[in-house]
Short mmCIF file of C-alpha atoms in Angstrom, two decimals:
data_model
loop_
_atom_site.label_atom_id
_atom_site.label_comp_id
_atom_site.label_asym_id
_atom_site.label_seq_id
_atom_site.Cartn_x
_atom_site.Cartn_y
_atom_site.Cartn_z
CA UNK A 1 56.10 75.42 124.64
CA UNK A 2 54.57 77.50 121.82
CA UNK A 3 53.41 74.99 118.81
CA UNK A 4 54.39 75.90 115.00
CA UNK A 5 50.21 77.12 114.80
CA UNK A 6 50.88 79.19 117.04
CA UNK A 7 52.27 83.16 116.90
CA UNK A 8 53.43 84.87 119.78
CA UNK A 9 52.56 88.79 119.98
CA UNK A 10 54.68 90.81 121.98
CA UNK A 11 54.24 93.76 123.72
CA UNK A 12 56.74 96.65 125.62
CA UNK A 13 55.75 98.14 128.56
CA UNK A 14 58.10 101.79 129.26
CA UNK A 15 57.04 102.69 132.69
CA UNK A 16 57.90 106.58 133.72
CA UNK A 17 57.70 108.28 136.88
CA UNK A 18 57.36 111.81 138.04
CA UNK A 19 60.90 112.84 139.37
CA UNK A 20 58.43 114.76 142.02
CA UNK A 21 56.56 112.82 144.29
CA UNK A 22 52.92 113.39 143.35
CA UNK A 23 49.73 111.46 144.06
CA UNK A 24 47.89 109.01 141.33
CA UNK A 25 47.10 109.22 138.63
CA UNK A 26 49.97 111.62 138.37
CA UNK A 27 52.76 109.68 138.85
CA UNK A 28 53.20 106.50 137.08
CA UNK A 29 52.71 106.19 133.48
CA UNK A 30 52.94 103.30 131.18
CA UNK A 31 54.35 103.69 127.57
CA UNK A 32 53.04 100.92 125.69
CA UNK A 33 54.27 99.74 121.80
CA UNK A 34 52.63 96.88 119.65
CA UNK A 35 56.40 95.86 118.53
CA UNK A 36 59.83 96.21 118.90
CA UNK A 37 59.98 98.53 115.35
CA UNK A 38 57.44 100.53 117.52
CA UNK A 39 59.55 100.86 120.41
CA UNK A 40 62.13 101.56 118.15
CA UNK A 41 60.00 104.37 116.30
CA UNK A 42 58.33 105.83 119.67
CA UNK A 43 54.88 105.01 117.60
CA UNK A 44 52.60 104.54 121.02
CA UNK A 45 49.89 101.55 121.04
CA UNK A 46 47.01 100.56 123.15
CA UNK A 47 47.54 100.63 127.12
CA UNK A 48 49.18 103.72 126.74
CA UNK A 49 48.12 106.11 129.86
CA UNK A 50 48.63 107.28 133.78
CA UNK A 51 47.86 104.98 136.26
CA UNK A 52 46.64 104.78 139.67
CA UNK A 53 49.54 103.40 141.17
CA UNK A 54 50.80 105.69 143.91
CA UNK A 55 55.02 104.99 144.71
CA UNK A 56 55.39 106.27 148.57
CA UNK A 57 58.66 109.32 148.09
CA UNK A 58 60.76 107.01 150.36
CA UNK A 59 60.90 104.36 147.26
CA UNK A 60 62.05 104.59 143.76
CA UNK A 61 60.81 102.26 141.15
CA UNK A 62 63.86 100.30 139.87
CA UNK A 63 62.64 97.85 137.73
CA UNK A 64 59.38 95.91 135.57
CA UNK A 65 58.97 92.58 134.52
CA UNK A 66 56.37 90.02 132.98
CA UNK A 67 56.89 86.43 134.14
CA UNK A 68 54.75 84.62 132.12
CA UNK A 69 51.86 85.08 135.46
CA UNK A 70 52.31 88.24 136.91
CA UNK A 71 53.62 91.97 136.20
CA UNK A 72 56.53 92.44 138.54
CA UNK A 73 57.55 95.77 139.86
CA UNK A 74 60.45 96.26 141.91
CA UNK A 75 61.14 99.06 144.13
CA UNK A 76 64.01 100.32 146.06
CA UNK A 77 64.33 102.39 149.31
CA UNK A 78 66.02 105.71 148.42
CA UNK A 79 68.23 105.85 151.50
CA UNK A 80 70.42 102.75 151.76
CA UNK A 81 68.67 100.59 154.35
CA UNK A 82 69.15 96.53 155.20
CA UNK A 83 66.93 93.97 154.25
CA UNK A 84 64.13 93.24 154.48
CA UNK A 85 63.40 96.96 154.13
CA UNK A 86 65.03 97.86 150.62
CA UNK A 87 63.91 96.36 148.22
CA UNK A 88 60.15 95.33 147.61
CA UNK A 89 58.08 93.87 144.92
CA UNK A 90 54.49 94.92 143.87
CA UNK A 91 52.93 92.22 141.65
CA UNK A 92 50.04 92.50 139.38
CA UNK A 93 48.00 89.73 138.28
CA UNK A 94 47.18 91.37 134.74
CA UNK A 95 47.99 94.85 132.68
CA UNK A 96 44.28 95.77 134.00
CA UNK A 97 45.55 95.61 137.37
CA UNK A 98 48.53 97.16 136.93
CA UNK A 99 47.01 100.19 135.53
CA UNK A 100 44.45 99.97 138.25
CA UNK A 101 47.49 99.85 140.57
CA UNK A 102 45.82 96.32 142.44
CA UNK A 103 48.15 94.60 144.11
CA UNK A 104 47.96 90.67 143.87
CA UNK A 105 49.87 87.46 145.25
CA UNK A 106 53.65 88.17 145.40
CA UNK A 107 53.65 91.38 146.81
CA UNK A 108 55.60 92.13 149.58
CA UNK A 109 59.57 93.26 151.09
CA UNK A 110 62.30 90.83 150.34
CA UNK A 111 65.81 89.49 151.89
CA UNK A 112 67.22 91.29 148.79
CA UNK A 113 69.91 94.01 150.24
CA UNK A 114 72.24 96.42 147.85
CA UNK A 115 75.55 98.11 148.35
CA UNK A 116 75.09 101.51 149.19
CA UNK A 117 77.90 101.67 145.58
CA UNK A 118 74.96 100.32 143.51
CA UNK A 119 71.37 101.01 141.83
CA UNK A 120 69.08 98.04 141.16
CA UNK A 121 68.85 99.77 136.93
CA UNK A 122 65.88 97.28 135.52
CA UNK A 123 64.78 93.62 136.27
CA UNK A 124 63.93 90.61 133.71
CA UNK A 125 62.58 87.14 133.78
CA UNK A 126 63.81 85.24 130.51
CA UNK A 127 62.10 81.68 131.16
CA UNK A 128 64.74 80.14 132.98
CA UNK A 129 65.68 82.93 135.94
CA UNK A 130 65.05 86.34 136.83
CA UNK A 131 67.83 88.91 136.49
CA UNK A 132 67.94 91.95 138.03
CA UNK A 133 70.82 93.98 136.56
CA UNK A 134 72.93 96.67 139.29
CA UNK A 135 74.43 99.51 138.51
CA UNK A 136 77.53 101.17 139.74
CA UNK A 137 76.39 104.69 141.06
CA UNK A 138 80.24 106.02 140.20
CA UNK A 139 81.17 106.05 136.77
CA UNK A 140 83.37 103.17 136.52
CA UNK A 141 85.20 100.72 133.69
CA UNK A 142 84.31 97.22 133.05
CA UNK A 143 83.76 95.23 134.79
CA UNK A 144 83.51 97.38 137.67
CA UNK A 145 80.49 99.04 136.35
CA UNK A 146 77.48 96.40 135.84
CA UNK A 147 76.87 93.29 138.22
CA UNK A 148 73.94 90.68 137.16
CA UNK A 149 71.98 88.73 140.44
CA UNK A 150 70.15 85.48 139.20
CA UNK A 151 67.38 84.30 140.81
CA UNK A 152 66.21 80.29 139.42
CA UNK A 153 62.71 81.46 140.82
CA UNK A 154 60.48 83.93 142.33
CA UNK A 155 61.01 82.65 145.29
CA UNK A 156 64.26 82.67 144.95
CA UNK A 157 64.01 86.04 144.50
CA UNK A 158 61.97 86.57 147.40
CA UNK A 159 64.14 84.97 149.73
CA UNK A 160 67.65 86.46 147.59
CA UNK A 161 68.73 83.36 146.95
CA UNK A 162 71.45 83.76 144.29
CA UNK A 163 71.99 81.17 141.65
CA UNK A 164 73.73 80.73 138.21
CA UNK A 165 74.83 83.17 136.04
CA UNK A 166 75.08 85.76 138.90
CA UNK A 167 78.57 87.79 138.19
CA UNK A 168 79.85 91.45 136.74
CA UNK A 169 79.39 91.93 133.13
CA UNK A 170 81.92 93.32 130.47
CA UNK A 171 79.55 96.21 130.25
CA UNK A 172 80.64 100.05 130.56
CA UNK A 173 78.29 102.40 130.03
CA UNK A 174 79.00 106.43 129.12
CA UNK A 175 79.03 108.67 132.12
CA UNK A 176 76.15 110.58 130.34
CA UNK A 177 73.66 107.62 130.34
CA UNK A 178 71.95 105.63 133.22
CA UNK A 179 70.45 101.92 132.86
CA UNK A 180 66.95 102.90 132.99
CA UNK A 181 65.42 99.46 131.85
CA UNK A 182 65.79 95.85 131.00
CA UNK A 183 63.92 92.54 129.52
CA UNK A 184 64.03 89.79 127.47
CA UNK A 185 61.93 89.61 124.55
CA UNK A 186 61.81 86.29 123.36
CA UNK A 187 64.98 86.83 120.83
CA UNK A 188 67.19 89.20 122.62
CA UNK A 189 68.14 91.14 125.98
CA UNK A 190 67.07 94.90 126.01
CA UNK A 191 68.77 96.91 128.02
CA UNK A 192 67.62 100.24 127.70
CA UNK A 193 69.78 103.67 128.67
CA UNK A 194 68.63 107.35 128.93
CA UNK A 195 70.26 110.28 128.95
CA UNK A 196 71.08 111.90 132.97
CA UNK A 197 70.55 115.77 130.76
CA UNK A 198 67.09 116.54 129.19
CA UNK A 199 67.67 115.97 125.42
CA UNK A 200 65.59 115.67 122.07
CA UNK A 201 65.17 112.15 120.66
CA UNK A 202 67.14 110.57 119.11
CA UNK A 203 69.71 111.54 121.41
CA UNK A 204 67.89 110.36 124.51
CA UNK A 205 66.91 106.77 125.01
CA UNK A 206 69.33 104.32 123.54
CA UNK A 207 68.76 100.76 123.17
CA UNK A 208 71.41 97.95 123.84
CA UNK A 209 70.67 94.16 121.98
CA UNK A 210 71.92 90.95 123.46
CA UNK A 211 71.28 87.81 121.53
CA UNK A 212 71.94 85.69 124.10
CA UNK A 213 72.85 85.59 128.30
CA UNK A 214 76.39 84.62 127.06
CA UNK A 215 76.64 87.81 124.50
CA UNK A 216 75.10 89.83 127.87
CA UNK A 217 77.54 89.17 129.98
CA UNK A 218 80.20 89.71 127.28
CA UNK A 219 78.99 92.56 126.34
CA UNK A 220 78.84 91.95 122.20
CA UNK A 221 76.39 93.87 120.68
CA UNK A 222 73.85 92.52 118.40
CA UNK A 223 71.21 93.62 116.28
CA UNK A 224 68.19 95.82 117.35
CA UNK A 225 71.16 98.19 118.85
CA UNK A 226 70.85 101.59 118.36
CA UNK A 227 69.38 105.12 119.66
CA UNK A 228 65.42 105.55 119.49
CA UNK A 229 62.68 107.89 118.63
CA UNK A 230 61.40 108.34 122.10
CA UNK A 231 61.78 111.65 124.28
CA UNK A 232 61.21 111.97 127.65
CA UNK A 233 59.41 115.00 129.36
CA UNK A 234 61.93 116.28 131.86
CA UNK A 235 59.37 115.92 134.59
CA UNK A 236 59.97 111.63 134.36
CA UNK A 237 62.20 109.45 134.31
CA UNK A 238 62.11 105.78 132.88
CA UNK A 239 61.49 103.26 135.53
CA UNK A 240 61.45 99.72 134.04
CA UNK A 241 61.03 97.92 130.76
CA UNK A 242 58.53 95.26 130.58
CA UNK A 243 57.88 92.54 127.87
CA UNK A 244 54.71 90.90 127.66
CA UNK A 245 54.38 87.60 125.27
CA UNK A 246 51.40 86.41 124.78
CA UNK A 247 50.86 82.95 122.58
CA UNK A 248 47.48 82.91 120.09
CA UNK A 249 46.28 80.92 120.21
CA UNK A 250 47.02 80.29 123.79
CA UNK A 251 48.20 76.89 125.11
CA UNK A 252 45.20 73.90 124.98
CA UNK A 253 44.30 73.16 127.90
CA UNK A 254 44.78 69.20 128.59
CA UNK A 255 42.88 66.68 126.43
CA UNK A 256 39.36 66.16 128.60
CA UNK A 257 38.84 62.58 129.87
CA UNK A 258 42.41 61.89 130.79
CA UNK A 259 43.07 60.51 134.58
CA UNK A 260 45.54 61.73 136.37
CA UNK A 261 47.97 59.47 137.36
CA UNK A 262 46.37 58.76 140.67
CA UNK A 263 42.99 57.87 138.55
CA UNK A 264 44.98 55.67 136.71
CA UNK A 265 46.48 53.81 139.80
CA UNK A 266 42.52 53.04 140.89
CA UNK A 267 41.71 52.12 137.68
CA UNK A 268 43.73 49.63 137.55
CA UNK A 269 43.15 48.52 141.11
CA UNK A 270 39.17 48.15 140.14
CA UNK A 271 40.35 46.15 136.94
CA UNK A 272 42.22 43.78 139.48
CA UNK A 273 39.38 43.67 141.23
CA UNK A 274 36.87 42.75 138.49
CA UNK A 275 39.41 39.95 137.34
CA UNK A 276 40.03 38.38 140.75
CA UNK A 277 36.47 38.36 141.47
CA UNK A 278 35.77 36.81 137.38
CA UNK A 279 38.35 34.15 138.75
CA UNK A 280 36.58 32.83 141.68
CA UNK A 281 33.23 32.47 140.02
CA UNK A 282 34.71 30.31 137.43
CA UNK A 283 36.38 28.60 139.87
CA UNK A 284 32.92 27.83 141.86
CA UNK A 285 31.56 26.95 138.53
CA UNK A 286 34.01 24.27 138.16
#
């Protein structure tokens, strides 16, 4: 839990890739903005750059998330396979590795399998679950169009274990816009949408703000809504929307000194001890 001395900094993560299968550092590229008014703005910050990280052509990347440990990128099989060969998560341990493209603990296929009808369109971890939103790959109405899967933990998530809040939103989204990306910043859901035709910002990326899970799956609109200053070259497409909050100062670490509760237990053992033993010498005093 962050402290009132403390300030949390936050930082989005756009990551694009090459609509042609290329080799790294060609094909992955991470947008990166200091702020949401940033992201808004399309005003790049530091981190900004290719990558190394090299996507096979039989995967697409479908999604990007910070859990509080880890970068988590989620890819899905192009061709509409079963589990565990469909979906499959590469995890980085920091942004350094990520843009390094070295792949840490986590990594690996899961049990998650989707409908040949839907597109895994962006993954989030909020604190309490991660969601990984679907889209319909037909242009459909609400709430036909856009299905949430909850996962209460990364293992969870691992194993597709489905928990609470899982269900089909009241979300419908225009027949010339995909779900491209989605997080949780700290004060609102983001899902972002781009454009399926090659257009000049502002008419490209649009922005959708949810105050809260409940206004998500309601689909009510809140501030932070609106159509942004980023363009996308024609040669990429957005893959996943990332934030990272960092606290500073970070958490303190626990007080030094304190025993564990184990410590404790012989502690007070060894004062038993001590006492039993004062006991008997008074006693062979007497």
């Amino acid at each position: 839990m962050a402290t009132a001395a403390q300030a949390a900094s936050t930082t989005y993560r756009l990551m694009l890739q090459s609509r042609t299968d290329t080799a790294a550092p060609n094909e992955v590229y991470v947008a990166s903005y200091a702020d949401y008014a940033s992201l808004q703005a399309g005003t790049l910050g530091a981190g900004s750059g290719y990558t190394q990280i090299g996507i096979s052509s039989a995967f697409q990347i479908a999604g990007l998330t910070h859990d509080g440990s880890a970068y988590r990128m989620m890819l899905q099989s192009r061709t509409d396979t079963a589990a565990p060969n469909e979906v499959y998560i590469a995890s980085y341990a920091n942004f350094a590795d990520l843009q390094a493209g070295n792949l840490g603990a986590g990594s690996g296929y899961t049990q998650i399998g989707i409908s040949s009808a839907f597109r895994i369109a962006g993954l989030a971890y909020d604190g309490s679950a991660y969601r990984m939103m679907l889209q319909s790959r037909a242009d459909t109405a609400a709430p036909n169009e856009i299905y949430i899967a909850s996962y209460s933990s990364f293992a969870d998530l691992q194993n597709a274990t489905l928990g609470a809040g899982s269900g089909y939103t009241q979300i419908g989204i225009s027949s010339a816009f995909n779900v491209r990306g989605f997080t949780w910043d700290g004060s609102a859901y983001r899902v972002m949408l781009q454009s399926l035709a090659d257009t000049a910002a502002p008419n490209e990326v649009y922005i959708a703000s949810y105050s809260s899970f409940a206004d998500l799956q309601n689909a009510t609109l809140g501030a932070g809504s609106g159509y942004t200053q980023i363009g996308i070259s024609s040669a990429f497409i957005i893959a996943g929307l990332a934030t990272e909050i960092i606290l500073d100062p970070p958490p303190p670490p626990p007080p030094p000194g304190v025993p564990e509760p184990q410590s404790w237990a012989l502690l007070i053992l060894g004062f038993g001890a001590v006492g039993t033993r004062l006991r008997r010498r008074r006693l062979q005093a007497a």
